Backbone atoms as SQL, in Angstrom:
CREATE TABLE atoms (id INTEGER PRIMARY KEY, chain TEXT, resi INTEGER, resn TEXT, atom TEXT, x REAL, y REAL, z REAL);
INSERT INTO atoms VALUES
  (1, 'A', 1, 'UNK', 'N', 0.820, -1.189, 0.000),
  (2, 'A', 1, 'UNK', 'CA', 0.000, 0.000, 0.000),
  (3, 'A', 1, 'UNK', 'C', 0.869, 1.259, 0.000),
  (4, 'A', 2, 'UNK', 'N', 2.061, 1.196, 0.753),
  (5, 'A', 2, 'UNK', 'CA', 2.566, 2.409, 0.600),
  (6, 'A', 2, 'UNK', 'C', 3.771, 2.998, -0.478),
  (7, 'A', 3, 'UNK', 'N', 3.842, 1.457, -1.240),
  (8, 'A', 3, 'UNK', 'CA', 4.291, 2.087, -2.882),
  (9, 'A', 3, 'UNK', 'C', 3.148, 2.873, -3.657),
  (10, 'A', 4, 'UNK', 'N', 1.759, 2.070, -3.634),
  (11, 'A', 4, 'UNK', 'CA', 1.141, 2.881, -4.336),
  (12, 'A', 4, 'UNK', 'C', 0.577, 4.005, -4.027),
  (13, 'A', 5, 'UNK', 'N', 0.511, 4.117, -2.469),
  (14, 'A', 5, 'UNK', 'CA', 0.185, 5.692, -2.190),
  (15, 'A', 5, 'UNK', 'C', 1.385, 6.415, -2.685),
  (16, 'A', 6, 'UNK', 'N', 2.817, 5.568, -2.615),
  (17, 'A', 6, 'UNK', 'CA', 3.654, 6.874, -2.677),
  (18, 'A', 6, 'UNK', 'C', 3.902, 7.073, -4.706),
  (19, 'A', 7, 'UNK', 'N', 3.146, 6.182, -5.289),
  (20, 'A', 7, 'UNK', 'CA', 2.803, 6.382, -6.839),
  (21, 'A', 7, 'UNK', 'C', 1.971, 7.458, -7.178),
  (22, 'A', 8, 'UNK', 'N', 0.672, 7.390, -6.516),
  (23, 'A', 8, 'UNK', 'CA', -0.365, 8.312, -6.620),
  (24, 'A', 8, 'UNK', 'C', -0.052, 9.764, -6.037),
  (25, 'A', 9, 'UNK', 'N', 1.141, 9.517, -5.257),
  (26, 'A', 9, 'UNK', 'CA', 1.224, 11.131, -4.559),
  (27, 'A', 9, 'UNK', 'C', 1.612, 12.617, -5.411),
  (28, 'A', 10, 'UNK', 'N', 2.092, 12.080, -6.872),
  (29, 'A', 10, 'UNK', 'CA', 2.699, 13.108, -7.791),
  (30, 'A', 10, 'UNK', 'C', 1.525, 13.077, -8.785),
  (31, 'A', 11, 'UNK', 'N', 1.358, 14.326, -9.153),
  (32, 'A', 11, 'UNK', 'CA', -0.219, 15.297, -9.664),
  (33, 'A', 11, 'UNK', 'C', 0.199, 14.557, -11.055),
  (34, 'A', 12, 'UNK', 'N', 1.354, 14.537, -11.876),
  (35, 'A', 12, 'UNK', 'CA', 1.445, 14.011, -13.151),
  (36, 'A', 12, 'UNK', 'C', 0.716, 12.662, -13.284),
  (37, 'A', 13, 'UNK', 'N', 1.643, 12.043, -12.189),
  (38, 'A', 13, 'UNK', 'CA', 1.104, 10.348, -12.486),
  (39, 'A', 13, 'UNK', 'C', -0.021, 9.971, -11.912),
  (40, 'A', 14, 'UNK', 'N', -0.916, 11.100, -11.244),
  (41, 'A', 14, 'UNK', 'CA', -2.491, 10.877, -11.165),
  (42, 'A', 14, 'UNK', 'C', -3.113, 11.216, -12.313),
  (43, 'A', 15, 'UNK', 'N', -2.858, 12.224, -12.657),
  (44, 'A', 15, 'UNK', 'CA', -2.911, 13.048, -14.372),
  (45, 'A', 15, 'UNK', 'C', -2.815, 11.370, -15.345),
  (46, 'A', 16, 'UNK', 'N', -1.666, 10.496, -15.709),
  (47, 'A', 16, 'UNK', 'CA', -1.912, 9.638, -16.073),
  (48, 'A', 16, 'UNK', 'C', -2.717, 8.100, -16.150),
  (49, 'A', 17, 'UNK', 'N', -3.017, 8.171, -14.456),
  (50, 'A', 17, 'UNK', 'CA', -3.819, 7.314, -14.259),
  (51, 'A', 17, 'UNK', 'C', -5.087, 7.741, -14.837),
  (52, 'A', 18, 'UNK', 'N', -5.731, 8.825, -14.688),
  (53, 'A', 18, 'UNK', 'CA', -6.594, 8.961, -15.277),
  (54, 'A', 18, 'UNK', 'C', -6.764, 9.353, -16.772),
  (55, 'A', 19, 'UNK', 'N', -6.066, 9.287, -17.390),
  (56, 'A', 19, 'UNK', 'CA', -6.072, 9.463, -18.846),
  (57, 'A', 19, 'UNK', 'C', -5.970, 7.586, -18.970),
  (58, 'A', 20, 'UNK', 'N', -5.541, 6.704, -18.478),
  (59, 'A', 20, 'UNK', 'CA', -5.516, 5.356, -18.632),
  (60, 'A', 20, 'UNK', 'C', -7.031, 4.718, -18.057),
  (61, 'A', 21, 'UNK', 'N', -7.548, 5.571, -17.517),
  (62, 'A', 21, 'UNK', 'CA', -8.830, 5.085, -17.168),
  (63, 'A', 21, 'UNK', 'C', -9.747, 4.687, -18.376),
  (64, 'A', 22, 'UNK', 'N', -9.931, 5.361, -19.297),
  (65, 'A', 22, 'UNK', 'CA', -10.710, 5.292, -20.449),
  (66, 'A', 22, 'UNK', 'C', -9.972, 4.425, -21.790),
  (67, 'A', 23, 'UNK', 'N', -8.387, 4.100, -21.136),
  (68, 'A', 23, 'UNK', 'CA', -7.824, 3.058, -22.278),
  (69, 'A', 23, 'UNK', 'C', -6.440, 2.853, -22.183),
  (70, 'A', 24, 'UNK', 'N', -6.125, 1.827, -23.115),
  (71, 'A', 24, 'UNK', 'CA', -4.301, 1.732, -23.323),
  (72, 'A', 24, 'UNK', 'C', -4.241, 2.891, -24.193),
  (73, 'A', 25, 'UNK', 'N', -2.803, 3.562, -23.614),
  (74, 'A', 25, 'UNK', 'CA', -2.131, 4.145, -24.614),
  (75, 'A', 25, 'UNK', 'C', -0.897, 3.947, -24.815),
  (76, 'A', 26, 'UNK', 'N', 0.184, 4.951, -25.994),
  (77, 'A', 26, 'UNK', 'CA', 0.894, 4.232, -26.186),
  (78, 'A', 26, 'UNK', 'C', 1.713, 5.546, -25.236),
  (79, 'A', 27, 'UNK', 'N', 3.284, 5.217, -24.913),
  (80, 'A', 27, 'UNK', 'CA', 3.802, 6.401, -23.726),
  (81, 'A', 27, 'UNK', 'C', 3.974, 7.731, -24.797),
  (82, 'A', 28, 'UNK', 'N', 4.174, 7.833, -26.147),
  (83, 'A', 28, 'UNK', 'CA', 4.446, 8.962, -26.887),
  (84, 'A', 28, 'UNK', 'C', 2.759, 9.722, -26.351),
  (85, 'A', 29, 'UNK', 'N', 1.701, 9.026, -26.917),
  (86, 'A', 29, 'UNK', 'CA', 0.277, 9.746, -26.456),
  (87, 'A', 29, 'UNK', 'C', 0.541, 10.602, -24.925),
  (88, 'A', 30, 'UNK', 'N', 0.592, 9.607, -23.901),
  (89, 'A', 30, 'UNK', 'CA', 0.490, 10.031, -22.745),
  (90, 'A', 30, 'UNK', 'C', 1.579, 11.236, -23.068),
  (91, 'A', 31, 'UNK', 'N', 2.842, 11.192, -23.544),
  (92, 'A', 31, 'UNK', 'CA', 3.769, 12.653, -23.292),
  (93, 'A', 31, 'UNK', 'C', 3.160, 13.537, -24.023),
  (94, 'A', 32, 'UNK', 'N', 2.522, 13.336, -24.966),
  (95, 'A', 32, 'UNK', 'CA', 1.987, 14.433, -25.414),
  (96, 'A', 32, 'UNK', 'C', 0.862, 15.313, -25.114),
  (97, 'A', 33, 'UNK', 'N', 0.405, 14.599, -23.563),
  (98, 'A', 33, 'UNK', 'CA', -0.649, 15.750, -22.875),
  (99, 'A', 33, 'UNK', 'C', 0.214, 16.333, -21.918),
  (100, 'A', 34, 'UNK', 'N', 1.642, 16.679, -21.737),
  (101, 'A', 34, 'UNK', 'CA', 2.275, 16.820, -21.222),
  (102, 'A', 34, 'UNK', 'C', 3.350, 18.014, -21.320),
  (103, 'A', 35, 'UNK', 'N', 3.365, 18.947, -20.668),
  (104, 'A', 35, 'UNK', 'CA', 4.713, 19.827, -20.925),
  (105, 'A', 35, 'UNK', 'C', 6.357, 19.904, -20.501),
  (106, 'A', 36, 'UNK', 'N', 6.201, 18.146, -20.022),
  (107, 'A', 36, 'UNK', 'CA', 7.527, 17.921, -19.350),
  (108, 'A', 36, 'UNK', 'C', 8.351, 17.100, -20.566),
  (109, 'A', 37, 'UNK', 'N', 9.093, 16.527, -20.612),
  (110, 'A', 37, 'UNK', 'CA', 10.358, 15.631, -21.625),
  (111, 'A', 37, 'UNK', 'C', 9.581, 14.279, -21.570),
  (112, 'A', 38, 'UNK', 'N', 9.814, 13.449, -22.588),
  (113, 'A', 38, 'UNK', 'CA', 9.385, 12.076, -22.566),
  (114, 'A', 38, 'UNK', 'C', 10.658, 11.327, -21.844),
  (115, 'A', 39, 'UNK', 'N', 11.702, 11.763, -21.510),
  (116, 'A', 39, 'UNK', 'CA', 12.376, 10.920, -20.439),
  (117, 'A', 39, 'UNK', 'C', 11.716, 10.785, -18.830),
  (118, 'A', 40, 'UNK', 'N', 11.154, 12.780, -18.921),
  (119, 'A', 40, 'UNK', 'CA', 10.347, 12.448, -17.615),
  (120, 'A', 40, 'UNK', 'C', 8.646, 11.399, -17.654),
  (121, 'A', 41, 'UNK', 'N', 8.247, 11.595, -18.579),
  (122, 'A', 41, 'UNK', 'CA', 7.019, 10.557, -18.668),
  (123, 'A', 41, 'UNK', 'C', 7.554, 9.387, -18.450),
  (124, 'A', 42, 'UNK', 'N', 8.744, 8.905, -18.891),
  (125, 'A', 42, 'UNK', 'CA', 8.761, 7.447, -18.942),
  (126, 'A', 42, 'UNK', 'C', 9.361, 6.996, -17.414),
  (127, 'A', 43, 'UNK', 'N', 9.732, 8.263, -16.659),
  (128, 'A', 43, 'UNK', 'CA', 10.763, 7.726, -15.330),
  (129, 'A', 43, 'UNK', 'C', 8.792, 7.387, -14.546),
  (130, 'A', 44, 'UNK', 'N', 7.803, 8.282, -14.718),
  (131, 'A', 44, 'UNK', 'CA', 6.412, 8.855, -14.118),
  (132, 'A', 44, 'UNK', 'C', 5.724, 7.096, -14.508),
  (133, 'A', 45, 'UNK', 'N', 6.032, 6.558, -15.961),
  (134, 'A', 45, 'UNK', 'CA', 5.851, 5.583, -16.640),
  (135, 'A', 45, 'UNK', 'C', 6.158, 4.181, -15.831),
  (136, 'A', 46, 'UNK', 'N', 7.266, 4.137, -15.380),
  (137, 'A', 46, 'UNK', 'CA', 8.466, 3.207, -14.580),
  (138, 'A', 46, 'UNK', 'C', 8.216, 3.060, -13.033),
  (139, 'A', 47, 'UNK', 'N', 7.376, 4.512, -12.244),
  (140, 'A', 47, 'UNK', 'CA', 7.121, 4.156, -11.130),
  (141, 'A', 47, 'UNK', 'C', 5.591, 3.676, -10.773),
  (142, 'A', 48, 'UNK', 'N', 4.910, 3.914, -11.478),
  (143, 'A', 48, 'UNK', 'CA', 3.780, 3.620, -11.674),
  (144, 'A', 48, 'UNK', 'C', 3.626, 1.948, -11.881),
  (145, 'A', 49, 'UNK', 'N', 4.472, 1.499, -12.782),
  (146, 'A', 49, 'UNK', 'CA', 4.419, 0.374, -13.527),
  (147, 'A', 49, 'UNK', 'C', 5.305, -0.228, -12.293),
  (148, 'A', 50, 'UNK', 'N', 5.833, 0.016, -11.729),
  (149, 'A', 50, 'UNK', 'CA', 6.750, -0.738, -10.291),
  (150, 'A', 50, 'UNK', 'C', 5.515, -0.707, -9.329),
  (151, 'A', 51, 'UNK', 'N', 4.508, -0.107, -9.089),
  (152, 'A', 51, 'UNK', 'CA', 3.985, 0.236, -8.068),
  (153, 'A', 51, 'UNK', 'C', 2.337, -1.319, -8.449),
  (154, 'A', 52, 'UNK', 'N', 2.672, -1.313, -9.841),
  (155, 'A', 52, 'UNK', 'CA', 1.318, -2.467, -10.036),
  (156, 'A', 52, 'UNK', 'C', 0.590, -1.591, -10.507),
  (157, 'A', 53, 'UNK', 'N', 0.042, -0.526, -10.592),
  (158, 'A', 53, 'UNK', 'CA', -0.772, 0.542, -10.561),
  (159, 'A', 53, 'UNK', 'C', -1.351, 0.661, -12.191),
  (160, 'A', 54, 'UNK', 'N', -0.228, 0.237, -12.868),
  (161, 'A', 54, 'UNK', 'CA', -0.485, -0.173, -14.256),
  (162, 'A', 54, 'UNK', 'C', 0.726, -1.428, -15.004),
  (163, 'A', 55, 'UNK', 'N', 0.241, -1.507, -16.041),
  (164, 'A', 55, 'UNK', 'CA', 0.891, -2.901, -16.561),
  (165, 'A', 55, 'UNK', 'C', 1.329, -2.334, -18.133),
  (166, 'A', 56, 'UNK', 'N', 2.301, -2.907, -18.954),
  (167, 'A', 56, 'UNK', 'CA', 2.727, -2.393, -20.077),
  (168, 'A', 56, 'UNK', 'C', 2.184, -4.006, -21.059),
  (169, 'A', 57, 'UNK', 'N', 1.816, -3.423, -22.299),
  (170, 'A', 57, 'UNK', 'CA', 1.209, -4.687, -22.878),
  (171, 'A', 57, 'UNK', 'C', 2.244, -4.316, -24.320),
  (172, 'A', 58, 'UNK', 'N', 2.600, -5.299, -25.046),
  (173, 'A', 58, 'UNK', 'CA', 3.140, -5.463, -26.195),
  (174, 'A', 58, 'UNK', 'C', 2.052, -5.480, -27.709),
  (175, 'A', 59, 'UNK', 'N', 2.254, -4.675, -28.171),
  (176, 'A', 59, 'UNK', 'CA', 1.301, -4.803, -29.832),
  (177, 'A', 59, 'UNK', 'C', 2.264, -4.494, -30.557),
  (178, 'A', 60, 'UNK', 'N', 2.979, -5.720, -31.271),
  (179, 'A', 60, 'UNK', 'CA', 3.436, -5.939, -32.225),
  (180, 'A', 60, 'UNK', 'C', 4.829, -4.693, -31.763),
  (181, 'A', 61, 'UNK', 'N', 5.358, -4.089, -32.541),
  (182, 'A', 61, 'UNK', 'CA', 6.423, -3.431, -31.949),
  (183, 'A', 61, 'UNK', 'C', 6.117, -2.288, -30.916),
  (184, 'A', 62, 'UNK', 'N', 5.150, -2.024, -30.663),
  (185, 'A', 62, 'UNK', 'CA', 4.270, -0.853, -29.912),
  (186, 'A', 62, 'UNK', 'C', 4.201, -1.634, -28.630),
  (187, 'A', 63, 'UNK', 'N', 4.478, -0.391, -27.527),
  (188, 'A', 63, 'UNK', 'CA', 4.096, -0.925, -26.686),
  (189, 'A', 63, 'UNK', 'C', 3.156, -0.241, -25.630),
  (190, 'A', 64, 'UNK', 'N', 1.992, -0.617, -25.060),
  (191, 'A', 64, 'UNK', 'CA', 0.694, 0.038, -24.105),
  (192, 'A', 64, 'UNK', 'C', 0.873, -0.211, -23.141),
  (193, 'A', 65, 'UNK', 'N', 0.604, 1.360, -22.432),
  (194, 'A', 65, 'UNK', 'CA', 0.193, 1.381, -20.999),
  (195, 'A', 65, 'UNK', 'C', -1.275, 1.302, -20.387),
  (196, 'A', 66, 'UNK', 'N', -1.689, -0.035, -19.403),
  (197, 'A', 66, 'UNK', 'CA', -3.008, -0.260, -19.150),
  (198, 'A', 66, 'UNK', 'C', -3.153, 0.380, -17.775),
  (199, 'A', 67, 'UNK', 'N', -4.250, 0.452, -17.385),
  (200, 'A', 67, 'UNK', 'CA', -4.751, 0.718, -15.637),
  (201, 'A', 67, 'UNK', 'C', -4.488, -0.743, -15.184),
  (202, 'A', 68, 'UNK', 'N', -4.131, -0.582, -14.209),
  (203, 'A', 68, 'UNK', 'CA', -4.412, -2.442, -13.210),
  (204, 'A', 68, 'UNK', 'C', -5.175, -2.074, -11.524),
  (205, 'A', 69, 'UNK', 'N', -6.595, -1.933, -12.406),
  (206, 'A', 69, 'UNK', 'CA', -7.328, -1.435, -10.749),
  (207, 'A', 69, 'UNK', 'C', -7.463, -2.809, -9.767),
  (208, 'A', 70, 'UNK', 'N', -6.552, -3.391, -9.935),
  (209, 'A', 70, 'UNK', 'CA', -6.669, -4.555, -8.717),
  (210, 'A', 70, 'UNK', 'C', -5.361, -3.952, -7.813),
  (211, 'A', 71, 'UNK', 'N', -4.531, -3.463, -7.799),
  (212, 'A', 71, 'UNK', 'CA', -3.493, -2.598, -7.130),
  (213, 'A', 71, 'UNK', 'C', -4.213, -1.510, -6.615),
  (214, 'A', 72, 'UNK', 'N', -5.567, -0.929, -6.628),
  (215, 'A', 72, 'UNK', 'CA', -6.112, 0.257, -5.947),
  (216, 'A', 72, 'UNK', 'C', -6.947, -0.516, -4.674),
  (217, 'A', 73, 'UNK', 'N', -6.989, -1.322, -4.815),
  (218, 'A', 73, 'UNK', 'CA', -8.455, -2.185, -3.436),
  (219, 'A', 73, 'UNK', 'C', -7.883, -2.000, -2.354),
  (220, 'A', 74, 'UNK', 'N', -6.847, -2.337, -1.908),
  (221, 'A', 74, 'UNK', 'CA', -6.192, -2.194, -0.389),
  (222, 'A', 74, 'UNK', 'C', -6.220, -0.977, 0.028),
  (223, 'A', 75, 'UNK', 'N', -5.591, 0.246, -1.033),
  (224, 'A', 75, 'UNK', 'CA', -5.592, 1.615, -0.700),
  (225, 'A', 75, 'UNK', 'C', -7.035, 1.830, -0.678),
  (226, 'A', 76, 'UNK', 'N', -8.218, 1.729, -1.652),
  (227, 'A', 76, 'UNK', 'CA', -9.099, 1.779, -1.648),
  (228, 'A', 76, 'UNK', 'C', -9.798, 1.284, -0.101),
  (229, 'A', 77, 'UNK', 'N', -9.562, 0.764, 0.398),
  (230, 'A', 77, 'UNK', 'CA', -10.644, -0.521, 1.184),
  (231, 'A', 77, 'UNK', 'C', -9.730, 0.442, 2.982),
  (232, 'A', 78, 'UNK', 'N', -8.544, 0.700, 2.863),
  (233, 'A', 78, 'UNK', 'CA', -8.193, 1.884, 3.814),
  (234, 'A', 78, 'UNK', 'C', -8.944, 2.710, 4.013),
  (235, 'A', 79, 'UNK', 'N', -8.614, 3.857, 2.629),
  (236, 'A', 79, 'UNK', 'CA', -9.372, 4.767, 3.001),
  (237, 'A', 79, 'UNK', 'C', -11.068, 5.204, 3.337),
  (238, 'A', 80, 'UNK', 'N', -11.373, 4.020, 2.992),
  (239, 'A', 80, 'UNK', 'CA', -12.962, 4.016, 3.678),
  (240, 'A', 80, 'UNK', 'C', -13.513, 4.464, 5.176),
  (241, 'A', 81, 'UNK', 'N', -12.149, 4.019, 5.897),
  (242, 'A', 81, 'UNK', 'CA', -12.640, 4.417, 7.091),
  (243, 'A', 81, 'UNK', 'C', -12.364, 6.197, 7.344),
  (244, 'A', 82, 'UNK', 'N', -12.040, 6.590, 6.475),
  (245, 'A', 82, 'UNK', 'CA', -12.221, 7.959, 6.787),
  (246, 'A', 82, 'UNK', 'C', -13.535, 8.626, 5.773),
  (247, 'A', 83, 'UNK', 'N', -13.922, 8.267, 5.223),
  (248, 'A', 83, 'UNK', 'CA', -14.770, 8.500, 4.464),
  (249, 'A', 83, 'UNK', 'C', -16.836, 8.343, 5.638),
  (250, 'A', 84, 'UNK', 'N', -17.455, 9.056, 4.761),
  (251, 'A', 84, 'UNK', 'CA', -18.920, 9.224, 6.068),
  (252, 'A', 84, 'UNK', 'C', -19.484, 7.952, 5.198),
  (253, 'A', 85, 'UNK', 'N', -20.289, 8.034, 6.100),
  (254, 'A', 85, 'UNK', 'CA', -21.716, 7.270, 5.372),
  (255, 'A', 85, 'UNK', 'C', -22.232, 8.138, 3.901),
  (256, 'A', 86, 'UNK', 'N', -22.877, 7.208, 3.382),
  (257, 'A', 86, 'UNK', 'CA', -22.990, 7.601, 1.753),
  (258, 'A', 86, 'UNK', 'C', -24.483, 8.122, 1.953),
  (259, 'A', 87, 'UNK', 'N', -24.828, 8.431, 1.030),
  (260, 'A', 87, 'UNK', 'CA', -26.248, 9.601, 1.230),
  (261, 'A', 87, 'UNK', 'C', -27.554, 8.542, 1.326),
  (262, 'A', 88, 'UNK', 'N', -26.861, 7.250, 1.031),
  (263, 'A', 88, 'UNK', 'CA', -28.547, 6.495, 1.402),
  (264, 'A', 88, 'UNK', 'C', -28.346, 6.258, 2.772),
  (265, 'A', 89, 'UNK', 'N', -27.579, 5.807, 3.319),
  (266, 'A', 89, 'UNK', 'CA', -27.426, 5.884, 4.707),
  (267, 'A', 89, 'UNK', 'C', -27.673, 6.613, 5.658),
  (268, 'A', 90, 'UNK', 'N', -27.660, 7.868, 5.134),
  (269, 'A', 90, 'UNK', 'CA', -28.280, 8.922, 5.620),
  (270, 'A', 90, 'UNK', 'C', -29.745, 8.692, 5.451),
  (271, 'A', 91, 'UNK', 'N', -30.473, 8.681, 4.698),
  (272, 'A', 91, 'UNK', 'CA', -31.483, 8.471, 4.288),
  (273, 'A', 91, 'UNK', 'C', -32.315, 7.485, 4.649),
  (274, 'A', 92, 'UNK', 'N', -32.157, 6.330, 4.605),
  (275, 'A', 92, 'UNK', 'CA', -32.134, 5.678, 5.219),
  (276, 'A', 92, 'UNK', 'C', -32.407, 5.779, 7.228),
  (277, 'A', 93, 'UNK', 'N', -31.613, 6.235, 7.501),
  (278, 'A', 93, 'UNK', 'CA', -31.475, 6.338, 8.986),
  (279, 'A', 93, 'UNK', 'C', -32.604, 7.170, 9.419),
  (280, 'A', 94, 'UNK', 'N', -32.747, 8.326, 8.603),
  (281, 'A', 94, 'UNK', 'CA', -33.637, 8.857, 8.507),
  (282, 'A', 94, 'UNK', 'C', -35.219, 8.530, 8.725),
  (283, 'A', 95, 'UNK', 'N', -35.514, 7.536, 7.786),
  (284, 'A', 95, 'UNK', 'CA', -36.338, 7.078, 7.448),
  (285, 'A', 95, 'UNK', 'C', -37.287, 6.314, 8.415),
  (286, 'A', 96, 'UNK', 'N', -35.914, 5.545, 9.048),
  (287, 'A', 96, 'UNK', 'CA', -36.395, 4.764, 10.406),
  (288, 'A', 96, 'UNK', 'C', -36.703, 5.542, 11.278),
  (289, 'A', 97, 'UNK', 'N', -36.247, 6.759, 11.343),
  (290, 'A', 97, 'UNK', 'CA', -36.677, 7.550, 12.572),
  (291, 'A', 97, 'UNK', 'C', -37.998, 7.835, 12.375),
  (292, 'A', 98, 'UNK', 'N', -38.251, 8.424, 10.972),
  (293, 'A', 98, 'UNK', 'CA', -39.844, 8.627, 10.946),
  (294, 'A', 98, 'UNK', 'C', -40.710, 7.959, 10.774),
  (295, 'A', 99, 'UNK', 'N', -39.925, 6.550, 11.136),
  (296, 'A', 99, 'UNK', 'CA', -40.938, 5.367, 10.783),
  (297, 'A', 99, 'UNK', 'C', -41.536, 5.557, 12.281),
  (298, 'A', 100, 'UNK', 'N', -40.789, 5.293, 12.957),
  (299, 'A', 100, 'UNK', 'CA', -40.423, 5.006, 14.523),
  (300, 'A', 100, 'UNK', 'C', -41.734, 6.040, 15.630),
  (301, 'A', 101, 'UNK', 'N', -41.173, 7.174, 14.804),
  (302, 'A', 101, 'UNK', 'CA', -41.988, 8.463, 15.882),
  (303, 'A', 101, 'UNK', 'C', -43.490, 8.579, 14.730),
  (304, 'A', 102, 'UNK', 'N', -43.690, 8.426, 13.788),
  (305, 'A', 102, 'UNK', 'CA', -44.941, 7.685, 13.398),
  (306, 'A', 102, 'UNK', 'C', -45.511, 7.061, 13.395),
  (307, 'A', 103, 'UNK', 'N', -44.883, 5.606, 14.053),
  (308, 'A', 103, 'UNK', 'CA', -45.378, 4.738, 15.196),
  (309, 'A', 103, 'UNK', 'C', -45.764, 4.846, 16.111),
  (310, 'A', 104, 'UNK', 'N', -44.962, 6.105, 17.205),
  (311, 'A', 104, 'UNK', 'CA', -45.052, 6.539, 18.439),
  (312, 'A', 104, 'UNK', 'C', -46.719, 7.654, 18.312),
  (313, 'A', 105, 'UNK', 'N', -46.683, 8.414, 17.504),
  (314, 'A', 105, 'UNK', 'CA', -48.302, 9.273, 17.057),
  (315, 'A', 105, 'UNK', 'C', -49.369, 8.726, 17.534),
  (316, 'A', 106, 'UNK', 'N', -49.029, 7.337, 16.507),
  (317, 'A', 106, 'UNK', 'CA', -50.214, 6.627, 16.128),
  (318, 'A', 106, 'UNK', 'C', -50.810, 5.986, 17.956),
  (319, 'A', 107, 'UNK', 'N', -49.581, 5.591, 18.282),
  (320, 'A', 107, 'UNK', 'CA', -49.554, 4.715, 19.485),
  (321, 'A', 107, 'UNK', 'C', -50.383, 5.859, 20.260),
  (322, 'A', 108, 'UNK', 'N', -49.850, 6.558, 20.416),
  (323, 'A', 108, 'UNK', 'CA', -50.374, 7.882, 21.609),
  (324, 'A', 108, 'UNK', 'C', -52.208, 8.404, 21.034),
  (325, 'A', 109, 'UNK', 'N', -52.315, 9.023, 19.529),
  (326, 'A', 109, 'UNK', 'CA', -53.209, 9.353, 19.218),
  (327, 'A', 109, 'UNK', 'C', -54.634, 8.055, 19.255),
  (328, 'A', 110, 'UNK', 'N', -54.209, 7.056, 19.122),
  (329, 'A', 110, 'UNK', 'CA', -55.485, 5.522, 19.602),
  (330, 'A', 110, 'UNK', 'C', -55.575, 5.546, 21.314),
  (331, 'A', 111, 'UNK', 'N', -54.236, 5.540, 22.161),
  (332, 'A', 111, 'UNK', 'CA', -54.759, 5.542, 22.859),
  (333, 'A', 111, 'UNK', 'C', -55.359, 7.042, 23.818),
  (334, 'A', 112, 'UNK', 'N', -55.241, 8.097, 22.910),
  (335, 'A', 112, 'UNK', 'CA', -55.982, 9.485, 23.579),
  (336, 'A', 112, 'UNK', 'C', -57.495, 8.792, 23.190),
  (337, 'A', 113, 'UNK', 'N', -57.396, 8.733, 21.884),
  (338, 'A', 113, 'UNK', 'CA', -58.808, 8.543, 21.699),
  (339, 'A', 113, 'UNK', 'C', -60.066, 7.658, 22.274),
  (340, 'A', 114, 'UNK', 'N', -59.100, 6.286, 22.418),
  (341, 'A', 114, 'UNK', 'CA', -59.869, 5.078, 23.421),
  (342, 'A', 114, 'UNK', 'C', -60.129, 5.942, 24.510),
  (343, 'A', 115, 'UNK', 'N', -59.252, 7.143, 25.186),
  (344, 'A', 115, 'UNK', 'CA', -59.211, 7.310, 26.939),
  (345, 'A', 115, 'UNK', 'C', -60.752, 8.378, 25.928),
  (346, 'A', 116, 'UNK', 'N', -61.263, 8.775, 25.741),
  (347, 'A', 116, 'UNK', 'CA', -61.841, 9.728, 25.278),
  (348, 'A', 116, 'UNK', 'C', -63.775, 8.889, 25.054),
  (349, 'A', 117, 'UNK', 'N', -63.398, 7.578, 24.603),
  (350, 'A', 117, 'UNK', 'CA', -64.404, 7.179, 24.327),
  (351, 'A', 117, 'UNK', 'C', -64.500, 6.502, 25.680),
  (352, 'A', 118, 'UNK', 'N', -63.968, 6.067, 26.380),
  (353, 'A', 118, 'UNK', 'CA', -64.626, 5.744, 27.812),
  (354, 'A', 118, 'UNK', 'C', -64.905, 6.737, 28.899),
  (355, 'A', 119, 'UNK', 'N', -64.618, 7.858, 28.379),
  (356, 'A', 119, 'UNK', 'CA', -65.338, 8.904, 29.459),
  (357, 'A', 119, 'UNK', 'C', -66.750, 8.972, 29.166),
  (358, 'A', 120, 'UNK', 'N', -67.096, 8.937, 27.659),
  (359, 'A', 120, 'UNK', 'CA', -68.648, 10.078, 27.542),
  (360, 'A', 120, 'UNK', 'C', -69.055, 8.796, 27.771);
């Protein structure tokens, strides 16, 4: 986990992970959304690809850079615990409450009314 946090920690090679999200490319593509040297893409290329974070595939003399989101689950499955409850959960929780004290109404308003019909 803490190669690939320390992969993800530079803005470029998040910049590339997400340009690999939507596909292989080849490393000339990736340098070319880039205003740094293709020696620096390929060092950005090299730690990434050490980290698991992505995988290099061979086409014919070409060669692609893929995502490998099975290297994000551990970091992933961490940081959850800092993360809230998600909005159905909220909602949810919610829900029960007004289930609950709409239960409680009902409960109270039958028995005002029973106490009401044994007076007259």
């Amino acid at each position: 986990m803490d190669e690939v946090a320390g992969a993800i920690a530079d803005p470029v090679r998040r910049e590339i992970l997400v340009m690999l999200r939507d596909g292989r490319m080849s490393a000339g593509e990736i340098a070319g959304h880039f205003e740094i040297s293709r020696p620096a893409v390929s060092r950005h290329l090299r730690v990434l690809r050490q980290s698991g974070l992505i995988r290099d595939e061979l086409a014919g003399r070409q060669r692609f850079y893929v995502l490998d989101v099975e290297q994000f689950a551990e970091l992933a499955t961490w940081l959850t615990q800092f993360l809230r409850p998600s909005g159905w959960e909220h909602r949810l929780d919610a829900l029960t409450t007004e289930i609950y004290r709409t239960r409680r109404e009902r409960r109270t308003h039958r028995a005002a009314n029973q106490g009401e019909g044994n007076t007259a």
